[in-house]
Amino acid sequence: PGLEAYRLVSLSEWAGESEIHVRDLTAQKTVRYKVGDTVAGGVIVQVDYRPMPTPGRENVLSGSRVILRIGNEYWAIERGGTFAQRHKLKPEQLPPGIAQF
């Protein structure tokens, strides 16, 4: 399956650590990831809980997203979106402290 088969379903926090839950729509199972894990060709560097405009629907705020580093670029996947809906982040869109990764 392609990236559209993987949906970001939850960005919870447990005992001070972010948990990233991804639903495999083909296999009908959910897998848990954490910061530092590799997924979809990138490394999870942070869960961002800042309210930001939803790509393609800028008048709607998205409350959270996972940020992946793929090569030298940073990409975000909004909670509820599929990995095919990831979008490249501009430097000014990166959360504070992300450069340390």
Coordinates of C-alpha atoms in Angstrom, one line a residue:
P1 CA 0.0 0.0 0.0
G2 CA 1.0 3.6 -0.6
L3 CA 1.2 6.5 1.9
E4 CA -2.6 7.0 1.6
A5 CA -3.1 3.7 3.5
Y6 CA -1.6 5.2 6.7
R7 CA -3.7 7.7 8.8
L8 CA -2.4 9.6 11.8
V9 CA -5.1 8.9 14.3
S10 CA -3.8 10.1 17.7
L11 CA -1.1 12.4 19.1
S12 CA -1.4 11.8 22.8
E13 CA 1.0 12.3 25.6
W14 CA 1.6 9.7 28.3
A15 CA 3.9 10.3 31.3
G16 CA 5.5 13.3 29.5
E17 CA 6.2 11.4 26.3
S18 CA 4.4 11.9 23.0
E19 CA 2.8 8.9 21.4
I20 CA 2.0 8.8 17.7
H21 CA -0.7 6.3 16.7
V22 CA -0.9 5.4 13.0
R23 CA -3.7 3.3 11.6
D24 CA -2.9 1.0 8.7
L25 CA -6.1 1.2 6.7
T26 CA -5.3 -1.9 4.7
A27 CA -4.4 -4.2 7.5
Q28 CA -6.9 -2.6 9.9
K29 CA -4.4 -2.2 12.7
T30 CA -2.9 0.7 14.7
V31 CA 0.8 1.0 15.5
R32 CA 2.3 3.2 18.1
Y33 CA 5.4 5.3 17.4
K34 CA 7.5 7.7 19.5
V35 CA 9.9 10.5 18.8
G36 CA 13.1 9.1 17.2
D37 CA 11.3 6.3 15.4
T38 CA 11.5 5.8 11.6
V39 CA 8.3 5.9 9.6
A40 CA 7.4 6.6 6.0
G41 CA 11.0 7.2 4.9
G42 CA 11.6 9.8 7.7
V43 CA 12.4 10.2 11.4
I44 CA 9.8 11.5 13.8
V45 CA 11.5 14.6 15.4
Q46 CA 8.6 16.1 17.3
V47 CA 4.9 16.3 18.0
D48 CA 3.8 19.9 17.5
Y49 CA 0.7 21.0 19.5
R50 CA 0.6 24.6 18.3
P51 CA -2.7 25.7 16.7
M52 CA -1.9 26.3 13.0
P53 CA -3.9 26.7 9.8
T54 CA -4.8 23.5 8.1
P55 CA -3.1 23.2 4.7
G56 CA -5.6 23.6 2.0
R57 CA -8.2 24.9 4.6
E58 CA -6.3 27.8 6.1
N59 CA -9.5 29.2 7.9
V60 CA -9.6 26.0 10.0
L61 CA -7.1 25.5 12.8
S62 CA -5.3 22.2 13.3
G63 CA -4.4 21.5 16.9
S64 CA -1.5 19.1 16.4
R65 CA 0.8 17.4 13.9
V66 CA 3.7 15.1 13.8
I67 CA 6.9 16.4 12.2
L68 CA 9.2 14.1 10.2
R69 CA 12.7 14.8 9.0
I70 CA 13.3 13.3 5.5
G71 CA 16.8 14.1 4.4
N72 CA 17.4 17.7 5.2
E73 CA 13.7 18.7 4.9
Y74 CA 10.9 18.8 7.5
W75 CA 7.4 17.6 6.8
A76 CA 4.2 17.7 8.8
I77 CA 1.3 15.4 8.9
E78 CA -1.8 16.8 10.6
R79 CA -3.7 14.7 13.1
G80 CA -6.5 12.9 11.1
G81 CA -4.6 13.1 7.8
T82 CA -2.9 10.4 5.8
F83 CA 0.8 10.2 5.2
A84 CA 0.1 11.0 1.6
Q85 CA -1.2 14.4 2.8
R86 CA 2.1 15.4 4.4
H87 CA 3.3 18.9 3.6
K88 CA 6.7 20.4 3.6
L89 CA 7.4 23.0 6.3
K90 CA 9.1 26.3 5.7
P91 CA 11.8 27.3 8.2
E92 CA 9.5 29.9 9.8
Q93 CA 6.8 27.2 10.4
L94 CA 9.2 25.0 12.4
P95 CA 8.5 24.9 16.2
P96 CA 11.2 26.3 18.5
G97 CA 14.0 23.8 19.2
I98 CA 13.6 21.7 16.2
A99 CA 17.0 22.6 14.8
Q100 CA 18.6 20.5 17.5
F101 CA 17.5 17.3 15.6

